[in-house]
PDB file of C-alpha atoms and ligand atoms in Angstrom:
ATOM      1  CA  MET A   1      22.598  -1.538  10.703  1.00 96.00           C
ATOM      2  CA  ASP A   2      20.837   1.319  12.560  1.00 97.00           C
ATOM      3  CA  ILE A   3      16.842   0.449  13.219  1.00 98.00           C
ATOM      4  CA  LYS A   4      15.428   3.607  14.614  1.00 98.00           C
ATOM      5  CA  ILE A   5      11.730   4.246  15.612  1.00 98.00           C
ATOM      6  CA  PHE A   6       8.540   6.434  15.103  1.00 98.00           C
ATOM      7  CA  GLU A   7       6.354   7.628  17.385  1.00 96.00           C
ATOM      8  CA  THR A   8       3.516   8.410  14.538  1.00 94.00           C
ATOM      9  CA  THR A   9       3.895   7.494  11.276  1.00 93.00           C
ATOM     10  CA  GLU A  10       4.449  11.530   9.756  1.00 95.00           C
ATOM     11  CA  GLN A  11       7.375  11.535  12.170  1.00 98.00           C
ATOM     12  CA  LEU A  12       8.478   8.546  10.229  1.00 98.00           C
ATOM     13  CA  ASP A  13       7.144  10.687   6.592  1.00 98.00           C
ATOM     14  CA  GLU A  14       9.387  13.418   7.639  1.00 98.00           C
ATOM     15  CA  TYR A  15      12.092  11.595   8.426  1.00 98.00           C
ATOM     16  CA  ALA A  16      12.703   9.213   5.678  1.00 98.00           C
ATOM     17  CA  ALA A  17      11.433  12.511   3.164  1.00 98.00           C
ATOM     18  CA  GLY A  18      14.675  14.197   4.621  1.00 98.00           C
ATOM     19  CA  LEU A  19      17.209  11.690   3.773  1.00 98.00           C
ATOM     20  CA  PHE A  20      16.510  11.812   0.192  1.00 98.00           C
ATOM     21  CA  THR A  21      16.267  14.988   0.226  1.00 98.00           C
ATOM     22  CA  LYS A  22      19.900  15.592   2.172  1.00 98.00           C
ATOM     23  CA  LEU A  23      21.025  13.025  -0.275  1.00 98.00           C
ATOM     24  CA  ILE A  24      19.876  14.486  -3.438  1.00 98.00           C
ATOM     25  CA  ASN A  25      20.134  17.995  -2.627  1.00 98.00           C
ATOM     26  CA  GLU A  26      24.790  16.814  -1.710  1.00 98.00           C
ATOM     27  CA  LYS A  27      24.533  15.066  -5.136  1.00 98.00           C
ATOM     28  CA  PRO A  28      22.186  16.118  -7.554  1.00 98.00           C
ATOM     29  CA  ASN A  29      22.824  12.846 -10.032  1.00 98.00           C
ATOM     30  CA  ALA A  30      22.250  10.990  -7.442  1.00 98.00           C
ATOM     31  CA  VAL A  31      20.496   7.342  -8.433  1.00 98.00           C
ATOM     32  CA  LEU A  32      17.523   6.368  -5.982  1.00 98.00           C
ATOM     33  CA  GLY A  33      16.461   2.537  -5.281  1.00 98.00           C
ATOM     34  CA  LEU A  34      12.181   2.837  -5.052  1.00 98.00           C
ATOM     35  CA  ALA A  35       9.994   0.209  -4.276  1.00 98.00           C
ATOM     36  CA  THR A  36       6.129   0.649  -3.820  1.00 97.00           C
ATOM     37  CA  GLY A  37       3.245  -0.788  -1.739  1.00 95.00           C
ATOM     38  CA  SER A  38       1.077   0.660   0.639  1.00 96.00           C
ATOM     39  CA  THR A  39       4.387   1.459   3.428  1.00 97.00           C
ATOM     40  CA  PRO A  40       6.463   4.063   1.014  1.00 98.00           C
ATOM     41  CA  ILE A  41       2.914   6.688   0.210  1.00 98.00           C
ATOM     42  CA  GLY A  42       4.094   8.787   3.207  1.00 98.00           C
ATOM     43  CA  ILE A  43       7.128   9.635   1.770  1.00 98.00           C
ATOM     44  CA  TYR A  44       6.383  10.326  -1.275  1.00 98.00           C
ATOM     45  CA  GLU A  45       3.887  12.491  -0.284  1.00 98.00           C
ATOM     46  CA  LYS A  46       6.686  14.575   1.905  1.00 98.00           C
ATOM     47  CA  MET A  47       9.271  14.015  -1.134  1.00 98.00           C
ATOM     48  CA  VAL A  48       6.362  16.047  -2.934  1.00 98.00           C
ATOM     49  CA  GLU A  49       5.819  18.864   0.390  1.00 98.00           C
ATOM     50  CA  ASN A  50      10.212  19.598   0.042  1.00 98.00           C
ATOM     51  CA  PHE A  51      10.178  19.973  -3.692  1.00 98.00           C
ATOM     52  CA  ASN A  52       6.798  22.620  -3.595  1.00 98.00           C
ATOM     53  CA  HIS A  53       8.443  24.232  -1.070  1.00 98.00           C
ATOM     54  CA  LYS A  54      11.834  24.155  -2.833  1.00 98.00           C
ATOM     55  CA  LYS A  55      13.532  22.311  -0.579  1.00 98.00           C
ATOM     56  CA  VAL A  56      15.070  19.347  -3.891  1.00 98.00           C
ATOM     57  CA  SER A  57      14.762  19.527  -7.201  1.00 98.00           C
ATOM     58  CA  PHE A  58      14.655  15.733  -8.963  1.00 98.00           C
ATOM     59  CA  LYS A  59      15.553  16.955 -12.588  1.00 98.00           C
ATOM     60  CA  GLY A  60      19.380  15.474 -12.048  1.00 98.00           C
ATOM     61  CA  VAL A  61      17.928  12.426 -10.273  1.00 98.00           C
ATOM     62  CA  THR A  62      17.614   8.185 -12.585  1.00 98.00           C
ATOM     63  CA  THR A  63      15.120   5.883 -10.918  1.00 98.00           C
ATOM     64  CA  TYR A  64      15.437   2.294 -10.607  1.00 98.00           C
ATOM     65  CA  ASN A  65      11.514   0.817  -9.636  1.00 98.00           C
ATOM     66  CA  LEU A  66      12.330  -2.359  -7.746  1.00 98.00           C
ATOM     67  CA  ASP A  67       9.657  -4.436  -9.417  1.00 98.00           C
ATOM     68  CA  GLU A  68       6.490  -4.069 -12.807  1.00 97.00           C
ATOM     69  CA  TYR A  69       3.891  -7.434 -12.731  1.00 96.00           C
ATOM     70  CA  VAL A  70       4.456  -9.471 -15.911  1.00 96.00           C
ATOM     71  CA  GLY A  71       1.821  -8.107 -18.617  1.00 95.00           C
ATOM     72  CA  LEU A  72      -0.085  -4.617 -17.279  1.00 95.00           C
ATOM     73  CA  THR A  73       1.285  -2.026 -19.496  1.00 95.00           C
ATOM     74  CA  PRO A  74       2.209   1.633 -18.291  1.00 95.00           C
ATOM     75  CA  ASP A  75      -0.780   2.328 -18.358  1.00 95.00           C
ATOM     76  CA  ASN A  76      -3.047   0.476 -16.074  1.00 94.00           C
ATOM     77  CA  ASP A  77      -3.817   1.776 -12.300  1.00 93.00           C
ATOM     78  CA  GLN A  78      -2.261  -1.264 -11.289  1.00 94.00           C
ATOM     79  CA  SER A  79       0.850  -1.434 -12.563  1.00 96.00           C
ATOM     80  CA  TYR A  80       4.191   0.206 -11.258  1.00 97.00           C
ATOM     81  CA  ALA A  81       4.782   2.537 -12.990  1.00 98.00           C
ATOM     82  CA  TYR A  82       1.316   3.701 -12.932  1.00 98.00           C
ATOM     83  CA  TYR A  83       1.683   3.499  -9.579  1.00 97.00           C
ATOM     84  CA  MET A  84       5.098   5.079  -9.421  1.00 98.00           C
ATOM     85  CA  ASN A  85       3.429   8.421 -12.137  1.00 98.00           C
ATOM     86  CA  LYS A  86       1.001   9.018  -9.391  1.00 98.00           C
ATOM     87  CA  HIS A  87       2.762   9.667  -6.453  1.00 98.00           C
ATOM     88  CA  LEU A  88       6.132  11.029  -7.629  1.00 98.00           C
ATOM     89  CA  PHE A  89       6.951  10.859 -11.027  1.00 98.00           C
ATOM     90  CA  SER A  90       4.300  13.096 -11.928  1.00 98.00           C
ATOM     91  CA  ARG A  91       4.296  14.938  -9.923  1.00 98.00           C
ATOM     92  CA  VAL A  92       8.097  16.175 -10.148  1.00 98.00           C
ATOM     93  CA  ASP A  93      10.998  17.872 -12.010  1.00 98.00           C
ATOM     94  CA  ILE A  94      12.261  14.333 -12.669  1.00 98.00           C
ATOM     95  CA  PRO A  95      13.151  13.701 -16.891  1.00 98.00           C
ATOM     96  CA  SER A  96      10.337  10.893 -17.428  1.00 98.00           C
ATOM     97  CA  SER A  97      13.577   9.079 -19.446  1.00 98.00           C
ATOM     98  CA  GLN A  98      15.542   8.857 -16.315  1.00 98.00           C
ATOM     99  CA  THR A  99      13.668   6.821 -14.223  1.00 98.00           C
ATOM    100  CA  HIS A 100      13.310   3.152 -15.134  1.00 98.00           C
ATOM    101  CA  LEU A 101      10.723   0.052 -14.149  1.00 98.00           C
ATOM    102  CA  PRO A 102      10.596  -3.418 -16.330  1.00 98.00           C
ATOM    103  CA  ASN A 103       8.965  -3.240 -18.674  1.00 97.00           C
ATOM    104  CA  GLY A 104       5.311  -5.430 -17.598  1.00 97.00           C
ATOM    105  CA  ILE A 105       4.853  -6.239 -21.149  1.00 97.00           C
ATOM    106  CA  ALA A 106       8.695  -6.653 -22.538  1.00 97.00           C
ATOM    107  CA  GLU A 107       8.194  -8.520 -25.844  1.00 95.00           C
ATOM    108  CA  ASP A 108      11.366 -11.211 -25.129  1.00 96.00           C
ATOM    109  CA  PRO A 109      11.257 -11.352 -21.099  1.00 95.00           C
ATOM    110  CA  GLU A 110      14.469 -13.227 -20.938  1.00 95.00           C
ATOM    111  CA  ALA A 111      16.502 -10.489 -22.594  1.00 97.00           C
ATOM    112  CA  GLU A 112      14.208  -6.949 -20.470  1.00 98.00           C
ATOM    113  CA  CYS A 113      16.158  -8.897 -17.732  1.00 97.00           C
ATOM    114  CA  LYS A 114      19.831  -8.172 -18.729  1.00 97.00           C
ATOM    115  CA  ARG A 115      18.662  -5.357 -20.055  1.00 97.00           C
ATOM    116  CA  TYR A 116      17.460  -3.686 -16.366  1.00 98.00           C
ATOM    117  CA  ASP A 117      20.472  -5.542 -15.168  1.00 97.00           C
ATOM    118  CA  ALA A 118      23.260  -4.351 -17.212  1.00 97.00           C
ATOM    119  CA  MET A 119      21.404  -0.745 -15.931  1.00 97.00           C
ATOM    120  CA  LEU A 120      21.407  -1.500 -11.975  1.00 96.00           C
ATOM    121  CA  ASN A 121      24.909  -2.669 -12.307  1.00 96.00           C
ATOM    122  CA  ALA A 122      25.609   0.702 -14.416  1.00 96.00           C
ATOM    123  CA  ARG A 123      24.217   3.224 -11.984  1.00 95.00           C
ATOM    124  CA  PRO A 124      23.699   0.699  -8.897  1.00 96.00           C
ATOM    125  CA  ALA A 125      21.655   3.531  -6.442  1.00 98.00           C
ATOM    126  CA  ASP A 126      23.135   5.085  -3.566  1.00 98.00           C
ATOM    127  CA  ILE A 127      20.827   4.069  -1.726  1.00 98.00           C
ATOM    128  CA  GLN A 128      17.740   1.524  -2.465  1.00 98.00           C
ATOM    129  CA  LEU A 129      14.279   1.645  -0.282  1.00 98.00           C
ATOM    130  CA  LEU A 130      12.808  -1.473   1.049  1.00 98.00           C
ATOM    131  CA  GLY A 131       8.950  -2.475   1.853  1.00 98.00           C
ATOM    132  CA  LEU A 132       8.040  -5.793   3.800  1.00 98.00           C
ATOM    133  CA  GLY A 133       6.349  -8.274   2.670  1.00 95.00           C
ATOM    134  CA  HIS A 134       4.647 -10.635   5.335  1.00 94.00           C
ATOM    135  CA  ASN A 135       6.916 -13.594   4.391  1.00 94.00           C
ATOM    136  CA  GLY A 136       9.914 -11.858   4.746  1.00 97.00           C
ATOM    137  CA  HIS A 137      10.388 -11.071   1.294  1.00 95.00           C
ATOM    138  CA  ILE A 138      11.606  -7.287  -0.243  1.00 98.00           C
ATOM    139  CA  GLY A 139      10.540  -6.361  -3.841  1.00 97.00           C
ATOM    140  CA  PHE A 140       9.446  -9.757  -4.979  1.00 95.00           C
ATOM    141  CA  ASN A 141      11.904 -12.247  -3.867  1.00 96.00           C
ATOM    142  CA  GLU A 142      10.133 -14.807  -2.255  1.00 93.00           C
ATOM    143  CA  PRO A 143      10.839 -17.032   0.842  1.00 94.00           C
ATOM    144  CA  SER A 144      12.516 -19.621  -1.878  1.00 92.00           C
ATOM    145  CA  GLU A 145      15.517 -22.488  -1.122  1.00 90.00           C
ATOM    146  CA  ASN A 146      17.473 -20.515  -3.654  1.00 89.00           C
ATOM    147  CA  LEU A 147      17.246 -16.761  -4.568  1.00 91.00           C
ATOM    148  CA  ASN A 148      18.676 -14.828  -7.855  1.00 91.00           C
ATOM    149  CA  ALA A 149      20.492 -12.754  -8.075  1.00 93.00           C
ATOM    150  CA  GLY A 150      20.252 -10.932 -10.872  1.00 97.00           C
ATOM    151  CA  THR A 151      16.724  -9.199 -11.805  1.00 97.00           C
ATOM    152  CA  HIS A 152      14.182 -11.398 -13.248  1.00 97.00           C
ATOM    153  CA  ILE A 153      10.816 -12.933 -12.861  1.00 96.00           C
ATOM    154  CA  VAL A 154       9.352 -14.780  -9.410  1.00 94.00           C
ATOM    155  CA  LYS A 155       5.856 -16.793  -9.941  1.00 92.00           C
ATOM    156  CA  LEU A 156       3.552 -15.009  -6.608  1.00 90.00           C
ATOM    157  CA  LYS A 157       3.288 -16.527  -4.028  1.00 87.00           C
ATOM    158  CA  GLU A 158      -0.390 -17.376  -3.180  1.00 92.00           C
ATOM    159  CA  GLU A 159      -0.533 -14.619   0.115  1.00 88.00           C
ATOM    160  CA  THR A 160       1.302 -12.351  -1.640  1.00 88.00           C
ATOM    161  CA  ARG A 161      -0.494 -12.462  -4.671  1.00 93.00           C
ATOM    162  CA  GLU A 162      -4.128 -11.875  -1.678  1.00 93.00           C
ATOM    163  CA  ALA A 163      -1.749  -9.691   0.357  1.00 89.00           C
ATOM    164  CA  ASN A 164      -1.884  -7.440  -2.674  1.00 89.00           C
ATOM    165  CA  ALA A 165      -4.997  -8.618  -4.017  1.00 91.00           C
ATOM    166  CA  ARG A 166      -6.634  -5.211  -1.608  1.00 90.00           C
ATOM    167  CA  PHE A 167      -5.551  -2.682  -4.191  1.00 87.00           C
ATOM    168  CA  PHE A 168      -7.114  -5.359  -7.564  1.00 91.00           C
ATOM    169  CA  ALA A 169     -10.736  -4.973  -7.791  1.00 91.00           C
ATOM    170  CA  SER A 170     -11.165  -8.856  -7.386  1.00 92.00           C
ATOM    171  CA  ILE A 171      -8.323 -12.325  -6.664  1.00 93.00           C
ATOM    172  CA  ASP A 172      -8.323 -12.508  -9.757  1.00 94.00           C
ATOM    173  CA  ASP A 173      -6.981 -10.077 -11.302  1.00 92.00           C
ATOM    174  CA  VAL A 174      -3.595  -9.778  -9.550  1.00 93.00           C
ATOM    175  CA  PRO A 175      -0.832 -11.023 -11.769  1.00 95.00           C
ATOM    176  CA  ARG A 176       0.598 -14.093 -11.210  1.00 95.00           C
ATOM    177  CA  GLU A 177       4.035 -12.733 -12.031  1.00 96.00           C
ATOM    178  CA  ALA A 178       6.076 -10.115 -12.084  1.00 96.00           C
ATOM    179  CA  PHE A 179      10.062  -9.035 -12.965  1.00 97.00           C
ATOM    180  CA  THR A 180      12.423  -8.062  -9.264  1.00 97.00           C
ATOM    181  CA  MET A 181      15.613  -7.243  -8.772  1.00 98.00           C
ATOM    182  CA  GLY A 182      17.125  -9.621  -7.344  1.00 97.00           C
ATOM    183  CA  VAL A 183      18.761 -10.383  -3.952  1.00 97.00           C
ATOM    184  CA  GLY A 184      22.463  -8.924  -5.656  1.00 96.00           C
ATOM    185  CA  SER A 185      21.020  -5.785  -7.689  1.00 95.00           C
ATOM    186  CA  ILE A 186      18.979  -4.706  -4.311  1.00 97.00           C
ATOM    187  CA  LEU A 187      22.816  -5.601  -2.096  1.00 97.00           C
ATOM    188  CA  LYS A 188      24.394  -4.132  -4.144  1.00 97.00           C
ATOM    189  CA  ALA A 189      23.024  -0.213  -3.405  1.00 98.00           C
ATOM    190  CA  ASN A 190      25.757   1.950  -1.707  1.00 98.00           C
ATOM    191  CA  ALA A 191      22.700   2.495   1.340  1.00 98.00           C
ATOM    192  CA  ILE A 192      19.852   0.504   2.244  1.00 98.00           C
ATOM    193  CA  LEU A 193      16.127   1.910   4.271  1.00 98.00           C
ATOM    194  CA  LEU A 194      14.321  -0.861   5.152  1.00 98.00           C
ATOM    195  CA  VAL A 195      10.500   0.876   6.170  1.00 98.00           C
ATOM    196  CA  VAL A 196       8.248  -1.639   7.988  1.00 98.00           C
ATOM    197  CA  ARG A 197       4.766  -0.374   9.418  1.00 97.00           C
ATOM    198  CA  GLY A 198       2.590  -2.002  11.238  1.00 97.00           C
ATOM    199  CA  SER A 199       1.563  -4.359  14.370  1.00 97.00           C
ATOM    200  CA  ASP A 200       1.086  -7.216  12.080  1.00 97.00           C
ATOM    201  CA  LYS A 201       4.726  -6.915  10.847  1.00 98.00           C
ATOM    202  CA  ALA A 202       6.441  -6.680  14.216  1.00 98.00           C
ATOM    203  CA  ARG A 203       6.815 -10.658  14.018  1.00 98.00           C
ATOM    204  CA  ILE A 204       8.989 -10.542  10.403  1.00 98.00           C
ATOM    205  CA  VAL A 205      10.821  -7.579  11.628  1.00 98.00           C
ATOM    206  CA  LYS A 206      12.308  -9.449  14.105  1.00 98.00           C
ATOM    207  CA  GLU A 207      13.159 -12.379  12.081  1.00 98.00           C
ATOM    208  CA  ALA A 208      14.102 -10.436   9.178  1.00 98.00           C
ATOM    209  CA  LEU A 209      16.543  -8.295  11.225  1.00 98.00           C
ATOM    210  CA  THR A 210      17.476 -10.496  14.572  1.00 98.00           C
ATOM    211  CA  GLY A 211      16.895 -13.578  13.004  1.00 98.00           C
ATOM    212  CA  PRO A 212      20.156 -15.993  11.040  1.00 98.00           C
ATOM    213  CA  ILE A 213      20.447 -15.170   8.009  1.00 98.00           C
ATOM    214  CA  SER A 214      19.232 -17.519   5.178  1.00 97.00           C
ATOM    215  CA  THR A 215      17.921 -17.625   1.662  1.00 97.00           C
ATOM    216  CA  GLU A 216      13.238 -18.381   3.936  1.00 97.00           C
ATOM    217  CA  VAL A 217      13.725 -14.205   5.314  1.00 98.00           C
ATOM    218  CA  PRO A 218      15.247 -12.845   1.755  1.00 98.00           C
ATOM    219  CA  ALA A 219      15.400  -9.314   3.743  1.00 98.00           C
ATOM    220  CA  SER A 220      17.281 -11.705   6.312  1.00 98.00           C
ATOM    221  CA  LEU A 221      19.862 -11.312   3.795  1.00 98.00           C
ATOM    222  CA  LEU A 222      19.944  -7.060   5.315  1.00 98.00           C
ATOM    223  CA  GLN A 223      21.638  -7.912   7.821  1.00 98.00           C
ATOM    224  CA  THR A 224      25.132  -8.542   5.637  1.00 97.00           C
ATOM    225  CA  HIS A 225      24.712  -5.107   4.096  1.00 98.00           C
ATOM    226  CA  PRO A 226      27.078  -2.895   5.642  1.00 98.00           C
ATOM    227  CA  ARG A 227      24.918   0.347   5.455  1.00 98.00           C
ATOM    228  CA  LEU A 228      21.341  -0.899   6.663  1.00 98.00           C
ATOM    229  CA  ILE A 229      18.990   1.622   7.824  1.00 98.00           C
ATOM    230  CA  VAL A 230      15.652   0.774   9.521  1.00 98.00           C
ATOM    231  CA  LEU A 231      13.392   2.610  10.072  1.00 98.00           C
ATOM    232  CA  LEU A 232      10.059   1.061  11.730  1.00 98.00           C
ATOM    233  CA  ASP A 233       6.472   2.659  13.150  1.00 97.00           C
ATOM    234  CA  ARG A 234       6.122   1.794  17.478  1.00 97.00           C
ATOM    235  CA  GLU A 235       4.288  -1.159  16.086  1.00 97.00           C
ATOM    236  CA  ALA A 236       6.543  -2.932  13.819  1.00 98.00           C
ATOM    237  CA  GLY A 237       9.170  -1.947  16.295  1.00 97.00           C
ATOM    238  CA  ARG A 238       7.476  -3.663  18.857  1.00 97.00           C
ATOM    239  CA  MET A 239       9.274  -7.196  19.933  1.00 97.00           C
ATOM    240  CA  LEU A 240      12.087  -5.771  19.055  1.00 96.00           C
ATOM    241  CA  GLU A 241      14.071  -5.628  22.721  1.00 77.00           C
TER     242      GLU A 241
HETATM  243  C1  F6R B   1       7.129  -2.870  -3.298  1.00 63.17           C
HETATM  244  C2  F6R B   1       8.195  -4.660  -2.702  1.00 63.17           C
HETATM  245  C3  F6R B   1       7.268  -5.133  -1.536  1.00 63.17           C
HETATM  246  C4  F6R B   1       6.469  -4.559  -1.055  1.00 63.17           C
HETATM  247  C5  F6R B   1       5.571  -5.435   0.267  1.00 63.17           C
HETATM  248  C6  F6R B   1       5.288  -4.712   1.091  1.00 63.17           C
HETATM  249  O1  F6R B   1       7.804  -2.013  -4.835  1.00 63.17           O
HETATM  250  O2  F6R B   1       9.036  -4.586  -4.111  1.00 63.17           O
HETATM  251  O3  F6R B   1       8.350  -5.881  -1.665  1.00 63.17           O
HETATM  252  O4  F6R B   1       7.159  -2.941  -0.696  1.00 63.17           O
HETATM  253  O5  F6R B   1       5.246  -6.404  -0.522  1.00 63.17           O
HETATM  254  O6  F6R B   1       4.281  -4.196   0.772  1.00 63.17           O
HETATM  255  P1  F6R B   1       3.529  -3.121   0.970  1.00 63.17           P
HETATM  256  O7  F6R B   1       4.281  -1.870   1.517  1.00 63.17           O
HETATM  257  O8  F6R B   1       2.940  -2.376   1.088  1.00 63.17           O
HETATM  258  O9  F6R B   1       2.878  -3.869   2.431  1.00 63.17           O
END
């Protein structure tokens, strides 16, 4: 595991965007696993900047997002499809046919999970970007006695709904279920880029990276990945020696 701690958020964003830029320049048809939430926003901003400065083109890139809320259409401004268009896809030259998220309004959710998994299995990500939940979740794989390997529907924990309520008009509007890639699909990526910011996540960072491997801390399973890169700001890394 390669852990880097940055003095400023901007340095972290530049470094992470630089990794994506380098990968895409070396492999123009790279497959990127992407995440939403507040953590990647600055990274996407820098990726767009790199694109605007002609340092990178996304024309040949394919993307798979980790998750999507059940019941939200792509034009709902709280859906992850909307988020990705707003922060990245509509601002670079990636063809929309090469961007993928689970379909939040799929009529047959089981079939949707199978469809998504078939795509992920056919072309595993060269790099999977991850944020970290306060309870150790990755994607929407919440702490549990058992974890699913493949794409599935999860009932969101109240603490996760509360954490995400800041993006919605009220907590009642936060969906109760989401599609998520399973931990098995996440671990299939060639490399994993875990990004964490903020002092409120220092404890879970320490637990996930140095504690026992347990399904009760889903991110702890990342310790088993041969190419795990962890980018932290100083606050998130403060409990690591
Ligand atoms: C988002 C996702 C989640 C978030 C996590 C952290 O696609 O899968 O696991 O990465 O909840 O969220 P933020 O970045 O908002 O703190």
